[in-house]
Short mmCIF file of C-alpha atoms in Angstrom, two decimals:
data_model
loop_
_atom_site.label_atom_id
_atom_site.label_comp_id
_atom_site.label_asym_id
_atom_site.label_seq_id
_atom_site.Cartn_x
_atom_site.Cartn_y
_atom_site.Cartn_z
CA MET A 1 1.56 14.83 -34.18
CA THR A 2 0.21 13.53 -30.88
CA LYS A 3 2.33 14.09 -27.81
CA LYS A 4 2.44 11.15 -25.37
CA ILE A 5 1.72 11.97 -21.77
CA TYR A 6 3.39 9.70 -19.25
CA HIS A 7 1.70 9.12 -15.95
CA LYS A 8 3.13 6.80 -13.29
CA ARG A 9 0.27 4.68 -12.00
CA PRO A 10 0.65 3.14 -8.55
CA THR A 11 1.20 -0.61 -8.35
CA TRP A 12 -1.70 -2.62 -6.91
CA ASP A 13 0.19 -2.92 -3.60
CA GLU A 14 0.75 0.84 -3.48
CA TYR A 15 -2.89 1.50 -4.35
CA PHE A 16 -4.40 -0.79 -1.72
CA LEU A 17 -1.90 0.29 0.95
CA GLU A 18 -2.79 3.90 0.24
CA VAL A 19 -6.47 3.01 0.68
CA ALA A 20 -5.58 1.31 4.00
CA GLY A 21 -3.75 4.50 5.01
CA LEU A 22 -6.80 6.59 4.17
CA VAL A 23 -9.05 4.20 6.13
CA SER A 24 -6.72 4.53 9.14
CA LYS A 25 -7.55 8.24 9.32
CA ARG A 26 -11.01 7.26 10.65
CA ALA A 27 -9.41 5.43 13.63
CA THR A 28 -10.36 6.67 17.08
CA CYS A 29 -7.38 5.19 18.92
CA LEU A 30 -5.09 7.71 20.61
CA ARG A 31 -2.05 5.39 20.45
CA ARG A 32 -1.97 4.14 16.88
CA LYS A 33 -4.06 4.70 13.75
CA VAL A 34 -4.51 1.44 11.84
CA GLY A 35 -6.40 0.72 8.66
CA SER A 36 -7.03 -2.51 6.78
CA VAL A 37 -8.59 -3.54 3.49
CA ILE A 38 -9.64 -7.00 2.30
CA VAL A 39 -9.04 -7.45 -1.42
CA LYS A 40 -9.84 -10.27 -3.82
CA ASP A 41 -9.24 -10.23 -7.57
CA LYS A 42 -8.18 -6.57 -7.33
CA ARG A 43 -11.55 -5.64 -5.79
CA ILE A 44 -12.03 -4.13 -2.34
CA LEU A 45 -14.39 -6.34 -0.32
CA ALA A 46 -14.35 -4.50 3.03
CA THR A 47 -12.43 -1.92 5.06
CA GLY A 48 -11.80 -1.52 8.78
CA TYR A 49 -10.05 0.76 11.23
CA ASN A 50 -9.37 0.54 14.95
CA GLY A 51 -11.97 1.99 17.26
CA ALA A 52 -14.66 1.32 19.85
CA PRO A 53 -17.69 -0.84 19.02
CA SER A 54 -20.60 0.97 17.32
CA GLY A 55 -22.60 3.13 19.71
CA LEU A 56 -19.97 3.11 22.48
CA LYS A 57 -17.76 6.04 23.41
CA ASP A 58 -14.28 5.88 21.94
CA CYS A 59 -11.04 7.22 23.36
CA LEU A 60 -11.33 10.45 21.37
CA GLU A 61 -14.73 11.14 22.96
CA LEU A 62 -13.51 10.14 26.42
CA GLY A 63 -10.34 12.20 26.02
CA TYR A 64 -8.04 9.48 27.31
CA CYS A 65 -6.70 6.00 26.59
CA VAL A 66 -7.25 3.33 29.26
CA ARG A 67 -4.07 1.54 28.19
CA GLU A 68 -2.02 4.73 28.49
CA ARG A 69 -3.41 5.41 31.97
CA LEU A 70 -2.51 1.86 33.05
CA LYS A 71 0.94 2.14 31.39
CA ILE A 72 0.39 -1.03 29.36
CA PRO A 73 3.16 -1.58 26.78
CA SER A 74 2.26 -1.91 23.12
CA GLY A 75 1.53 -5.48 22.10
CA GLN A 76 0.32 -6.59 25.55
CA ARG A 77 -3.03 -7.00 27.34
CA HIS A 78 -5.21 -6.32 24.27
CA GLU A 79 -8.34 -7.02 26.29
CA LEU A 80 -7.79 -3.80 28.26
CA CYS A 81 -8.79 -1.57 25.39
CA ARG A 82 -12.08 0.05 24.35
CA GLY A 83 -11.36 -0.53 20.69
CA LEU A 84 -11.40 -3.33 18.20
CA HIS A 85 -8.42 -3.69 15.92
CA ALA A 86 -8.70 -2.75 12.24
CA GLU A 87 -8.31 -6.40 11.24
CA GLN A 88 -11.16 -7.41 13.53
CA ASN A 89 -13.37 -4.64 12.18
CA VAL A 90 -12.65 -5.48 8.53
CA LEU A 91 -13.62 -9.13 9.14
CA ILE A 92 -16.76 -8.06 11.01
CA GLN A 93 -17.74 -5.67 8.21
CA ALA A 94 -17.31 -8.42 5.63
CA ALA A 95 -19.40 -10.82 7.75
CA LEU A 96 -22.15 -8.24 8.33
CA HIS A 97 -22.54 -7.89 4.59
CA GLY A 98 -22.28 -11.61 3.78
CA ILE A 99 -18.87 -11.37 2.13
CA SER A 100 -16.42 -14.24 2.45
CA ALA A 101 -12.78 -13.33 3.05
CA LYS A 102 -11.61 -16.81 2.01
CA GLY A 103 -8.74 -16.66 -0.45
CA SER A 104 -8.35 -12.90 -0.20
CA THR A 105 -5.46 -10.58 0.64
CA LEU A 106 -5.40 -8.25 3.64
CA TYR A 107 -3.66 -4.91 3.15
CA ALA A 108 -2.90 -3.19 6.45
CA THR A 109 -0.93 -0.27 7.77
CA HIS A 110 0.55 -2.49 10.53
CA GLN A 111 1.37 -6.13 11.19
CA PRO A 112 -1.50 -7.96 12.93
CA CYS A 113 -1.30 -8.90 16.62
CA ILE A 114 -1.69 -12.54 17.70
CA ILE A 115 -5.45 -12.21 18.29
CA CYS A 116 -6.00 -10.75 14.82
CA ALA A 117 -3.59 -13.25 13.26
CA LYS A 118 -5.69 -16.14 14.61
CA MET A 119 -8.87 -14.54 13.26
CA LEU A 120 -7.29 -13.93 9.84
CA ILE A 121 -6.11 -17.55 9.69
CA ASN A 122 -9.62 -18.83 10.40
CA ALA A 123 -11.18 -16.37 7.92
CA GLY A 124 -9.11 -17.92 5.12
CA ILE A 125 -6.91 -14.91 4.33
CA LYS A 126 -4.14 -16.18 2.01
CA GLU A 127 -1.75 -13.22 2.08
CA ILE A 128 -1.07 -10.14 4.20
CA VAL A 129 0.68 -7.01 2.93
CA ILE A 130 1.78 -4.46 5.55
CA THR A 131 3.71 -1.21 5.70
CA ASP A 132 4.73 -1.19 9.38
CA GLY A 133 5.60 -3.78 12.01
CA TYR A 134 4.14 -4.51 15.42
CA PRO A 135 5.88 -6.02 18.49
CA ASP A 136 4.26 -9.48 18.30
CA LYS A 137 6.57 -12.31 17.23
CA MET A 138 4.00 -14.97 18.11
CA ALA A 139 1.63 -13.52 15.51
CA MET A 140 4.27 -13.84 12.81
CA ASP A 141 5.07 -17.39 13.94
CA PHE A 142 1.39 -18.38 13.71
CA LEU A 143 1.00 -16.82 10.26
CA LYS A 144 4.10 -18.61 9.04
CA GLU A 145 2.87 -21.93 10.44
CA ALA A 146 -0.50 -21.37 8.73
CA LYS A 147 1.41 -20.73 5.48
CA ILE A 148 0.01 -17.23 5.11
CA LYS A 149 2.45 -15.11 3.17
CA VAL A 150 3.27 -11.82 4.89
CA ARG A 151 4.98 -9.16 2.83
CA ARG A 152 6.20 -5.77 3.92
CA ALA A 153 5.77 -3.21 1.18
CA ARG A 154 6.42 0.48 1.11
CA ASN A 155 3.55 2.80 0.36
CA LYS A 156 5.05 5.37 -2.01
CA LYS A 157 2.97 8.50 -1.60
#
């Protein structure tokens, strides 16, 4: 007689959000670790995390955060940061390798900011799945107007 072994497999959302969480561990931001994954037809197309452009010193190497020193609140003055956001980096990685993001889903550890939301709209992302929020109502308004579905899912570890 064969004994059945039951194993709880993660849902696709749980799986890709866990990958985004793993990607976020590469982030070099001292304020917030963010990871993102572009997925189409259950295949990972590209990954990205927040950090300084290639070849430039990041906040970990410098030992400080410019935004912290200037006391800039979260969600404001994005241009005063050494790093790119995870969503920007995932789109850049896809572009560098000739991969279209059109019609794909973005899985991310956090809600995109307004700058990233505009980029994701123009890249043709159809859906965004996040685990945590971000203080940027305008971003959510833009995504809603662009008819991009945003879902908040829990990553069950």
